[in-house]
Coordinates of C-alpha atoms in Angstrom, one line a residue:
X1 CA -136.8 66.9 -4.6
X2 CA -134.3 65.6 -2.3
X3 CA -130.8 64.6 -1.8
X4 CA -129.2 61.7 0.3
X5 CA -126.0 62.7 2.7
X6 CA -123.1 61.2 3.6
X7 CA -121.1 61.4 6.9
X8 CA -118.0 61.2 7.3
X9 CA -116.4 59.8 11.0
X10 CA -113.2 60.3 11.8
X11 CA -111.4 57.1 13.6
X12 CA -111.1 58.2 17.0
X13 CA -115.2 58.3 17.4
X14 CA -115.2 54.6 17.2
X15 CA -113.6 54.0 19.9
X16 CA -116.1 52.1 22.8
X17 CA -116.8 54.8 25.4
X18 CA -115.4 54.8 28.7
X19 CA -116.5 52.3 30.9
X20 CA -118.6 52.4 34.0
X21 CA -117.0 52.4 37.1
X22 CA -117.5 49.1 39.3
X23 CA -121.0 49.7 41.1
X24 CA -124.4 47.7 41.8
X25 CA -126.8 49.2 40.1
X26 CA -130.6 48.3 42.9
X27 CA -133.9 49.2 40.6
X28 CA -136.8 49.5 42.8
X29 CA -139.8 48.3 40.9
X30 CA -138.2 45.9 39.1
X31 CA -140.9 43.9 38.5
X32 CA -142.6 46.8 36.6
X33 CA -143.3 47.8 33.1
X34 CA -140.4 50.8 32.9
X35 CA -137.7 48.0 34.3
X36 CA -139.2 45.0 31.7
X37 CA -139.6 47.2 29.0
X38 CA -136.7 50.4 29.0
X39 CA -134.4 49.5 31.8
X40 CA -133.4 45.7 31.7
X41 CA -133.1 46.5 27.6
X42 CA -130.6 49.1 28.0
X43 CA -128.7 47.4 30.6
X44 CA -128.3 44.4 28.7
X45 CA -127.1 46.6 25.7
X46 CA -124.7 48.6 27.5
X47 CA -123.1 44.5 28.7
X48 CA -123.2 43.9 24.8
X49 CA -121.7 47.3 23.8
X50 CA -118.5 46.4 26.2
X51 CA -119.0 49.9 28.7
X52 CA -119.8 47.9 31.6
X53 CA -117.2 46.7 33.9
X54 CA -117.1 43.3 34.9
X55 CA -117.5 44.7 38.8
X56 CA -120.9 45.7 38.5
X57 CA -124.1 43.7 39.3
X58 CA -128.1 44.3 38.6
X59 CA -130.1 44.4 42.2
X60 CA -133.8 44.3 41.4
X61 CA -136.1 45.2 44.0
X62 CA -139.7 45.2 44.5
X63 CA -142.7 43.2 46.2
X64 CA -143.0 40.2 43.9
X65 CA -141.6 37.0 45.4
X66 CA -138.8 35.8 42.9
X67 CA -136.1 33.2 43.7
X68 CA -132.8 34.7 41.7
X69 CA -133.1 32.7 38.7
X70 CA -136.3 33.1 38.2
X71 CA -135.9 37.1 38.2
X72 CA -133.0 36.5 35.4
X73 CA -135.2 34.3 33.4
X74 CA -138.0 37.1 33.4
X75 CA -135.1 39.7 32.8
X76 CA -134.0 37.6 29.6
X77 CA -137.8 37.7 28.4
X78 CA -137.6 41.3 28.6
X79 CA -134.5 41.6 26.8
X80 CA -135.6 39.3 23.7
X81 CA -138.4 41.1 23.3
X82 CA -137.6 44.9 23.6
X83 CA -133.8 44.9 23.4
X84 CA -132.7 46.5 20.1
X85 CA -129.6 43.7 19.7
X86 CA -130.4 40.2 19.6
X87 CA -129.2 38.5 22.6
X88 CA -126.5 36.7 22.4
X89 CA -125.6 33.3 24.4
X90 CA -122.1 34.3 25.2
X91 CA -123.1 38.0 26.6
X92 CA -125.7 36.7 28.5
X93 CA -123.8 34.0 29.9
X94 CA -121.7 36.8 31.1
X95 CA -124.5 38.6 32.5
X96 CA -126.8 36.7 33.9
X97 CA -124.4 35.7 37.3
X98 CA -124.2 39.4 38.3
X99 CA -128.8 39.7 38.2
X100 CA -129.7 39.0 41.5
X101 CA -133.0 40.2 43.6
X102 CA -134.6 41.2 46.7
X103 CA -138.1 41.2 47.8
X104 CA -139.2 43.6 49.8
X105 CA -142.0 45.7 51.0
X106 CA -141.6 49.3 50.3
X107 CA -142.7 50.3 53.9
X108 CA -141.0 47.5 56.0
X109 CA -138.1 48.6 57.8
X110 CA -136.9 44.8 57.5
X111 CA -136.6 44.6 54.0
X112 CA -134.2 47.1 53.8
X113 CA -131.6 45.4 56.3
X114 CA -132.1 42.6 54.1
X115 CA -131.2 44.4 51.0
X116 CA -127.9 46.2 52.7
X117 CA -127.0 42.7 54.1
X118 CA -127.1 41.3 50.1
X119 CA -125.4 44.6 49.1
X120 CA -122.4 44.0 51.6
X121 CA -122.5 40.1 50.4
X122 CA -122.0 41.4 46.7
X123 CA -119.6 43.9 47.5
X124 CA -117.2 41.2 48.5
X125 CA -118.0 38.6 45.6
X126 CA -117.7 41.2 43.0
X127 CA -115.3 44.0 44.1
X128 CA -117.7 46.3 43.5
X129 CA -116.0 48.7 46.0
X130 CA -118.9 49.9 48.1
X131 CA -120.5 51.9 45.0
X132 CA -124.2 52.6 44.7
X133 CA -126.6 53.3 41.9
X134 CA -130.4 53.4 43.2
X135 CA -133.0 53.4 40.3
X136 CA -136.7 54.7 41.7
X137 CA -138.8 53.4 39.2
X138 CA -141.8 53.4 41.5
X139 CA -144.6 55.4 41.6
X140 CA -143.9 59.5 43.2
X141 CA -145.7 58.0 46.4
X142 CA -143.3 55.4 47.2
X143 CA -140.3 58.4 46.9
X144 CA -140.2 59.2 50.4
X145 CA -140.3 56.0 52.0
X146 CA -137.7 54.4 49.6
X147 CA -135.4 57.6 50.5
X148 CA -135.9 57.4 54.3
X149 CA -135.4 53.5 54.4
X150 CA -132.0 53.8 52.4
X151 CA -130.6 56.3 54.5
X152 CA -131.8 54.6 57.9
X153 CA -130.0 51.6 57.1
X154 CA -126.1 53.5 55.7
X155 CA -126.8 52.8 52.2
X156 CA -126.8 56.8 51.4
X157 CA -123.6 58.1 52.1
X158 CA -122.4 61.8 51.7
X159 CA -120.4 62.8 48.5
X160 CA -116.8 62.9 48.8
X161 CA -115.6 59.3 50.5
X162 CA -114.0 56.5 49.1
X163 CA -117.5 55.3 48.1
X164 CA -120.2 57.0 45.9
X165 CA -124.3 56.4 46.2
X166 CA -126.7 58.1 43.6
X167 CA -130.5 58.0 42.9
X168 CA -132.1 58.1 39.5
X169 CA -135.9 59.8 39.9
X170 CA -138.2 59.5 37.5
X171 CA -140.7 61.7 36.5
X172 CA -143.4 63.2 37.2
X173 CA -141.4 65.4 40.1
X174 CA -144.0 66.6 41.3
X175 CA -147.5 67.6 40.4
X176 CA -147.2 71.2 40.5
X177 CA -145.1 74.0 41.7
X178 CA -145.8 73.5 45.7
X179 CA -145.6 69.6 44.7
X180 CA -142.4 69.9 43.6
X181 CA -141.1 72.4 45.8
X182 CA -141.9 69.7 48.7
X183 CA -140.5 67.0 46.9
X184 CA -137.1 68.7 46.5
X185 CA -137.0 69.8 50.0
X186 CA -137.5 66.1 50.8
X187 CA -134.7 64.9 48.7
X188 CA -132.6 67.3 49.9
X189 CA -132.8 66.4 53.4
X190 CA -131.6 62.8 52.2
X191 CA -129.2 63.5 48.8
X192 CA -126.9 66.3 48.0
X193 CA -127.8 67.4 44.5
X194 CA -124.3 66.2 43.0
X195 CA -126.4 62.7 44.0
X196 CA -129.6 63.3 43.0
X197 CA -130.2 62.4 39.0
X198 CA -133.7 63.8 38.0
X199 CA -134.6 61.5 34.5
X200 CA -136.0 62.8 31.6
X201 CA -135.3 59.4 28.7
X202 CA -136.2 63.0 26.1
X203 CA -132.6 64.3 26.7
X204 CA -131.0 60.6 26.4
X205 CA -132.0 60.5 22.7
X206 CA -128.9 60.9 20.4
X207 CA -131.1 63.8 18.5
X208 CA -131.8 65.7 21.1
X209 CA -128.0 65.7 22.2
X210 CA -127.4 66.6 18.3
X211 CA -128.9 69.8 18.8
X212 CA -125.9 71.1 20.7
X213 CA -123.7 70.3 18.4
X214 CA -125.6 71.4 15.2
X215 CA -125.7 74.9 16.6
X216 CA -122.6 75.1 18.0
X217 CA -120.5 73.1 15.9
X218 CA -121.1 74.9 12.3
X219 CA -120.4 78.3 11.9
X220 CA -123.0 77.9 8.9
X221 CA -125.7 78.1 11.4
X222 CA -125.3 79.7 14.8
X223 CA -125.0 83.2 13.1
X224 CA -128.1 82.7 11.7
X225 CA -129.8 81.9 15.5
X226 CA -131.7 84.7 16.5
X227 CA -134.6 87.1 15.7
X228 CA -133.1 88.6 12.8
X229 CA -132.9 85.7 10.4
X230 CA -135.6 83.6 12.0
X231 CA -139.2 84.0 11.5
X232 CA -140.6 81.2 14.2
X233 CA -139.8 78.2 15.7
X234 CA -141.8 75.0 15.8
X235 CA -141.7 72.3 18.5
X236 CA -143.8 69.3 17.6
X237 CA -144.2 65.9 19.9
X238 CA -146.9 64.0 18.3
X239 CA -148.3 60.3 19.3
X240 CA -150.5 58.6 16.8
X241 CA -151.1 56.2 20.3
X242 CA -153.8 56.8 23.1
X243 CA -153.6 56.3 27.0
X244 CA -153.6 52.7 26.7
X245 CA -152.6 51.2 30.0
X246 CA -151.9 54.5 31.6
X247 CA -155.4 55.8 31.9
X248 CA -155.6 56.3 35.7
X249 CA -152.2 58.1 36.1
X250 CA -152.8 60.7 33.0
X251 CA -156.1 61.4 33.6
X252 CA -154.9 62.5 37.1
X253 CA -152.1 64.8 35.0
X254 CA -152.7 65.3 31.7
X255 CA -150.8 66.6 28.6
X256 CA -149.5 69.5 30.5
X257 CA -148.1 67.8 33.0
X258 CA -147.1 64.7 31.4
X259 CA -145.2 66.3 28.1
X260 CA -145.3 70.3 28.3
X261 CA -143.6 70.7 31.8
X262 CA -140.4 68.7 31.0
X263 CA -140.2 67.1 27.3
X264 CA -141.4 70.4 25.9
X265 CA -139.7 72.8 27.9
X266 CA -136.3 70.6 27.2
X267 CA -136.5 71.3 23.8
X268 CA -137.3 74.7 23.9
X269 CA -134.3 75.5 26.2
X270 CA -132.1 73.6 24.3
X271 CA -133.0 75.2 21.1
X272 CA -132.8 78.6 22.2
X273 CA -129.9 78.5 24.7
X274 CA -126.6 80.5 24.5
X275 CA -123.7 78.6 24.1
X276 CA -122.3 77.6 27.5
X277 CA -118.6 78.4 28.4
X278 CA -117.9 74.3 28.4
X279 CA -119.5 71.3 27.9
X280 CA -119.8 70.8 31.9
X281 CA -123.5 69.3 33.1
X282 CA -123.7 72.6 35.5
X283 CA -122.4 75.1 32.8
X284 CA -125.2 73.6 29.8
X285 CA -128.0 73.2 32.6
X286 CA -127.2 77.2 33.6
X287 CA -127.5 78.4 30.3
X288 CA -131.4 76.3 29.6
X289 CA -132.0 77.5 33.3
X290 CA -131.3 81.1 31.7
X291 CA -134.1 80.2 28.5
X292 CA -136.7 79.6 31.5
X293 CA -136.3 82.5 33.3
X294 CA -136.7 84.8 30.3
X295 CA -139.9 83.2 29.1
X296 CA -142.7 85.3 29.2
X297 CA -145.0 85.1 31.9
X298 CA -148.0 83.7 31.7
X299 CA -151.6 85.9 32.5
X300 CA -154.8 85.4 32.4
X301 CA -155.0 86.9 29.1
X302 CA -152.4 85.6 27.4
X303 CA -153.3 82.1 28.5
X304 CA -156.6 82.6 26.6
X305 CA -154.8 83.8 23.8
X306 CA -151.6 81.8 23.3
X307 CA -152.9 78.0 24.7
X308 CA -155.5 75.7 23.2
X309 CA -156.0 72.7 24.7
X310 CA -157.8 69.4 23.6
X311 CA -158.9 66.0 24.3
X312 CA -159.6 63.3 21.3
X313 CA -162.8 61.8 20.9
X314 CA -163.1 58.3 22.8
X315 CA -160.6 59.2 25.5
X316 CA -163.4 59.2 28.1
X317 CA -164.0 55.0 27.1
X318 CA -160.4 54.3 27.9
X319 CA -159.7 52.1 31.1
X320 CA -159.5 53.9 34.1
X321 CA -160.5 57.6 32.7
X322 CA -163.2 59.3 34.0
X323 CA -166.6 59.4 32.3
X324 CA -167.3 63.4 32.8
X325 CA -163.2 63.7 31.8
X326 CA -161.7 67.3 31.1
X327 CA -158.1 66.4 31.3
X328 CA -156.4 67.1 27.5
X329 CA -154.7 64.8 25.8
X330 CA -153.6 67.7 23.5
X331 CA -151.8 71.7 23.8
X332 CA -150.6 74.1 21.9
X333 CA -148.5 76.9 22.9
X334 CA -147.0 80.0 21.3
X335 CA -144.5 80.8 23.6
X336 CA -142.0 84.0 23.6
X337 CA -138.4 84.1 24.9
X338 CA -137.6 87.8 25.9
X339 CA -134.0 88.3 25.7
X340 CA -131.8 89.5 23.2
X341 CA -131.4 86.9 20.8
X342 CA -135.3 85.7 20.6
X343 CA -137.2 88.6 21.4
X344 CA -140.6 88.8 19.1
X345 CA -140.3 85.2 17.9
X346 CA -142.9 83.1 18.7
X347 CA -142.0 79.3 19.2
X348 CA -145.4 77.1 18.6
X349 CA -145.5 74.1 20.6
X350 CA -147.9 71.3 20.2
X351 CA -148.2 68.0 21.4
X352 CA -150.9 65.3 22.1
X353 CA -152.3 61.8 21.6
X354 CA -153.9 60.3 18.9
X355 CA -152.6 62.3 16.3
X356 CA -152.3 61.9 12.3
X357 CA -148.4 61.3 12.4
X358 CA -145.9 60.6 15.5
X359 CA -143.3 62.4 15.2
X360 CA -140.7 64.5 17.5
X361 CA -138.9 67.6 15.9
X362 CA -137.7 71.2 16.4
X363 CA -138.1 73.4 12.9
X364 CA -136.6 76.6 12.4
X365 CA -138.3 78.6 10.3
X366 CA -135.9 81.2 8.6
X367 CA -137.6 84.4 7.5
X368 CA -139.0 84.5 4.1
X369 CA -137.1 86.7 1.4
X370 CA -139.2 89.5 0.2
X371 CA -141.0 89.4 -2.8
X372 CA -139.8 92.0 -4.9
X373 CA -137.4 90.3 -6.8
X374 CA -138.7 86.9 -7.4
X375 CA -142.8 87.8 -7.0
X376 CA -143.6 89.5 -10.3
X377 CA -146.5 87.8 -12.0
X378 CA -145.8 85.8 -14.8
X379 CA -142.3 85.3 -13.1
X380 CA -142.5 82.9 -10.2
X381 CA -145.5 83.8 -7.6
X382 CA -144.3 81.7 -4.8
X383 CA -140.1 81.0 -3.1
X384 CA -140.3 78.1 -0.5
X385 CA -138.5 79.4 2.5
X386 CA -136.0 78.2 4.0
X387 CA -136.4 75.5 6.7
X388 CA -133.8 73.6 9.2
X389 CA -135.9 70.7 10.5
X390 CA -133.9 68.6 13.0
X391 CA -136.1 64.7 13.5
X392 CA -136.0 63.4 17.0
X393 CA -138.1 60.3 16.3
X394 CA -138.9 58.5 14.4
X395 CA -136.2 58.5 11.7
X396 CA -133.5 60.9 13.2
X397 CA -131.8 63.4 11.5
X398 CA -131.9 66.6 10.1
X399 CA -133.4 67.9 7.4
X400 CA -132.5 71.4 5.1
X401 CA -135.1 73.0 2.9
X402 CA -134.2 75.1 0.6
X403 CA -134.9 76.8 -3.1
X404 CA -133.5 75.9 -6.2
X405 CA -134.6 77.1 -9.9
X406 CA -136.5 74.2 -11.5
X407 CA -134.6 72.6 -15.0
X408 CA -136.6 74.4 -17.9
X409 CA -136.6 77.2 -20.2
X410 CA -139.4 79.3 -17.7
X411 CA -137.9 80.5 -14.1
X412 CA -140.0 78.6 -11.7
X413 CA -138.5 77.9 -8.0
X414 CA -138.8 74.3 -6.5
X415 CA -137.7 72.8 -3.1
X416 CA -135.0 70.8 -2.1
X417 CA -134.7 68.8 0.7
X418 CA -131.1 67.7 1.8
X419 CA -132.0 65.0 4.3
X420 CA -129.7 63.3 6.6
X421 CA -130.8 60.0 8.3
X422 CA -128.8 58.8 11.2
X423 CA -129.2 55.4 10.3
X424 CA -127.7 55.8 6.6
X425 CA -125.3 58.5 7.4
X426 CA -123.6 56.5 10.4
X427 CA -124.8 52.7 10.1
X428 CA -126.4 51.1 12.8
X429 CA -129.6 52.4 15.2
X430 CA -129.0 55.2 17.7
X431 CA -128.5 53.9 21.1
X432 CA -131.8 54.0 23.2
X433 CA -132.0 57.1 26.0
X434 CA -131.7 54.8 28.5
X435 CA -128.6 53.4 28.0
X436 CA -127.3 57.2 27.8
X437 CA -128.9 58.2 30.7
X438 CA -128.0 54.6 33.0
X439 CA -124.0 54.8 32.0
X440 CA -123.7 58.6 32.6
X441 CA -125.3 58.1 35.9
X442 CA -122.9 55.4 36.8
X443 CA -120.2 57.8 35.8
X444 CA -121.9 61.0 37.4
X445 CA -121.8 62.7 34.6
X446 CA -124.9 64.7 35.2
X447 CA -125.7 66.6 32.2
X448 CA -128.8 65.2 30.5
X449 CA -130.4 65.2 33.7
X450 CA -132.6 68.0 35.5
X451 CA -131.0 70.1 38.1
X452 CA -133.5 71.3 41.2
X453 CA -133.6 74.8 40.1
X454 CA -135.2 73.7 36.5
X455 CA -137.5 72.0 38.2
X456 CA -139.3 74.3 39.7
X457 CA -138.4 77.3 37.6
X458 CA -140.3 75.3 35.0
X459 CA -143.4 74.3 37.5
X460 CA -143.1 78.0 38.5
X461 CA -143.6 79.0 35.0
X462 CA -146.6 76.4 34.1
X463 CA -148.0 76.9 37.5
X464 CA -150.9 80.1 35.7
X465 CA -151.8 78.0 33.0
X466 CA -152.9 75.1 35.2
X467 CA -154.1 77.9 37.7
X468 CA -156.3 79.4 34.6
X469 CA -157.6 76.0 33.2
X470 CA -158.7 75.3 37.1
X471 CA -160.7 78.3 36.9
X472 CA -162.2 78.1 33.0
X473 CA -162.1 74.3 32.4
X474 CA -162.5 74.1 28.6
X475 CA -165.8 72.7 28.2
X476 CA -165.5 72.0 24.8
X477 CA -163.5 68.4 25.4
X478 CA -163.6 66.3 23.4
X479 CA -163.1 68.3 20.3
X480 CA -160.7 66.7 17.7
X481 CA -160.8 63.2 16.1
X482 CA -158.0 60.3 16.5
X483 CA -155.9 60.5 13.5
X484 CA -156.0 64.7 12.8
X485 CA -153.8 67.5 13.8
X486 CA -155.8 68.0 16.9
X487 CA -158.4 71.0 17.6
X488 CA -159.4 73.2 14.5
X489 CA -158.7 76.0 16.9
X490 CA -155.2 74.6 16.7
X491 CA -154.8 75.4 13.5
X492 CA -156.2 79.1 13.2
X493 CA -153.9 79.4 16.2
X494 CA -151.4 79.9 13.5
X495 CA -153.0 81.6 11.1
X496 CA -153.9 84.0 13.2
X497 CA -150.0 85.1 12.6
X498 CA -149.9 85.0 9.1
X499 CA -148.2 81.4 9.8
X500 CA -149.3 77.6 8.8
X501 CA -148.8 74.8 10.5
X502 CA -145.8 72.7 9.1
X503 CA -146.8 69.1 7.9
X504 CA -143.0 68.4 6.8
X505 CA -142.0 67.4 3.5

């Protein structure tokens, strides 16, 4: 059974948000997949959703030699095919004039004069006031020589002028703990952290914002937050996709790496997290920092105990993978936050590629009633418990499971499912992460974004399992089947606590 809800919105949340402050916004690696297929998208949906100002120009950069209009036609390709609005003449004929591009060689000194000439040339035609907005979607390699060229030519200026530069980094920041550690210590050197915008398009997703305000927002729920009234928590982020394309760079990372260390972790700090004195980036990213450091460590024996990891059957044919392979493309975790609120509750965490379903969601498993009142036989034998499931993708929302006596003269207990669907309850599609996550880096609003001491308090923390899998590779691989739940072992994981997996409804 289930019921369909419907939200209310009071007037002032359809306002349009506030708009971006004038600014060029120079994507290095322009000419790559995240810029045709994520960033150019969002960009052009953020022009069509009336938050960017009309001083504020697109600078693509990268190797590929592209007269101007030829960039703009291939950024008009990638907008008609992965933009979630149709594109529209009249927005694009706004648009288009303010795309412009620079080739350049990532290593030659020269092409960043060039590209601080154009700046200063667009500055003047479009009042953009000397603002910055540098977007490294490059590989990690490429980091430190794109840092040290910007700053050698001026275009990295400290915080606190009349002008403002930033950098967006994508992930993977870093490899491991020493990895990252060196990595931050390089960006230091360069950025002050107020510039420095670690991505993460996970905590641009409208659901994963929600949980903030589910928690904190209803007083129906937060009491209920903690090891008294919940049993466990379960953090799934499934693909039903392989490797595809990306063979060479996740066989050189892996599940752990490329999902565990920073989608994973997200969640789980997010979920868990006390409620911060305001809704300021550094007072939300203390409090998750706070989840990390009470996690329990991590030991050779627990490791053994409380990971399985696997690896699907045909990963070692994909392109680029290695045919002696032992990198998973699957993990599962029960993980324990030792503080007062979650001590004792285990949070299962599983992810991997090639699953039966994709899906991304957080459920919280309240604790189940006891059975003296309801568990008499010839009464009712079995009461569903009670279940807050909150989707992330694909169809977002949040989901309540409760019981409810079945119509009928005998007492039998059935469950219901109150189910709220972003897309019915509000009208319309979420916005994509990346829009999020471009406008509140043009703002500065850093929140959604990963602050250095996350980083490697989270590489810190993952640093024994990779350490442990280093020494005991698990043999095993492959050991699950495209289109299951992933490894058996998996599965008895759970069991092994008197708990299933959940399936959803």
């Amino acid at each position: 059974m289930s019921t369909r809800i419907q939200a209310e919105i009071p007037p002032s949340s359809t306002t349009v948000p506030d708009a971006a402050p004038p600014c060029a916004l120079v994507v290095f690696g322009a000419g790559g997949d995240l810029s045709h297929r994520k960033l150019m998208p969002a960009l052009y949906n953020l022009a069509a959703g009336g938050v960017l100002s009309e001083h504020f120009v697109i600078v693509g950069v990268g190797r590929q030699s592209y007269a101007a209009e030829a960039f703009r036609a291939e950024v008009r390709k990638a907008c008609e095919e992965f933009s979630r609005r149709r594109v529209e003449d009249a927005v694009w004929a706004a648009l288009a004039p303010r795309i412009d591009y620079v080739q350049a060689d990532f290593d030659d000194p020269a092409g960043y004069e060039g590209l601080s000439l154009r700046l200063q040339q667009l500055d003047f035609q479009h009042a953009l006031e000397g603002n910055r907005l540098f977007y490294l979607a490059t590989p990690p390699v490429a980091f430190e020589t794109i840092l040290k060229g910007l700053k050698k030519v001026g275009l990295i200026v400290p915080p606190g002028g009349p002008t403002w530069s930033r950098v967006i980094i994508e992930k993977p920041f870093g490899h491991d703990l020493a990895s990252a550690r060196a990595l931050n210590d390089l960006v230091g050197t360069i950025l002050d952290e107020s510039q420095t915008f670690r991505i993460d398009h996970y905590l641009g997703k409208e659901t994963v914002q929600n949980i903030l305000v589910l928690r904190f927002a209803n007083s129906i729920f937060e009491p209920l937050w903690n090891r008294k009234y919940v049993d466990h928590v379960e953090i799934t982020v499934a693909e039903t996709v392989g490797v595809g394309t990306r063979g060479r760079f996740y066989d050189a990372n892996g599940v752990l790496r490329d999902v565990v260390q920073n989608h994973m972790l997200e969640l789980l700090a997010l979920t868990a997290m006390e409620a911060p004195n305001t809704l300021d980036a550094d007072d939300i990213r203390g409090e998750k920092l706070k989840v990390l450091n009470a996690l329990r460590e991590n030991w050779d024996d627990t490791v053994a105990r409380n990971v399985v990891l696997g690896q699907y059957q045909g990963y070692r044919d994909e392109p680029d993978v290695a045919k002696d392979s032992l990198t998973p493309t699957f993990a599962a975790l029960r993980v324990f936050v030792d503080n007062w609120r979650w001590q004792g509750v285990p949070f299962y965490l599983r992810t991997g590629k090639r699953l039966r379903d994709r899906m991304s969601e957080i459920s919280i498993h309240l604790q189940p009633i006891p059975p003296t009142l309801f568990g008499r036989p010839g009464l009712c034998e079995w009461v569903p418990g009670n279940v807050l499931t909150m989707r992330i993708q694909p169809d977002e929302g949040v989901q309540l499971q409760f019981a409810s006596k079945i119509p009928g003269d005998d007492l039998r207990v059935g469950r219901v499912l109150m189910d709220m669907h972003y897309t019915e309850a509000f009208g319309g599609e979420p916005p994509e992460a990346y829009e999020r996550l471009l406008h509140d880096a043009m703002r500065g609003n850093a929140t959604l974004f990963s602050r250095r001491d996350w980083v490697e308090t989270s590489w810190g923390w993952m640093q024994p399992i990779f350490d442990y899998f280093d020494r005991y590779p698990p043999v095993e691989l492959p050991n699950y089947e495209p289109g299951t739940d992933g490894p058996l072992r998996a599965t008895t994981f759970m069991h092994r606590d008197r708990r299933r997996l959940d399936r959803g409804a």
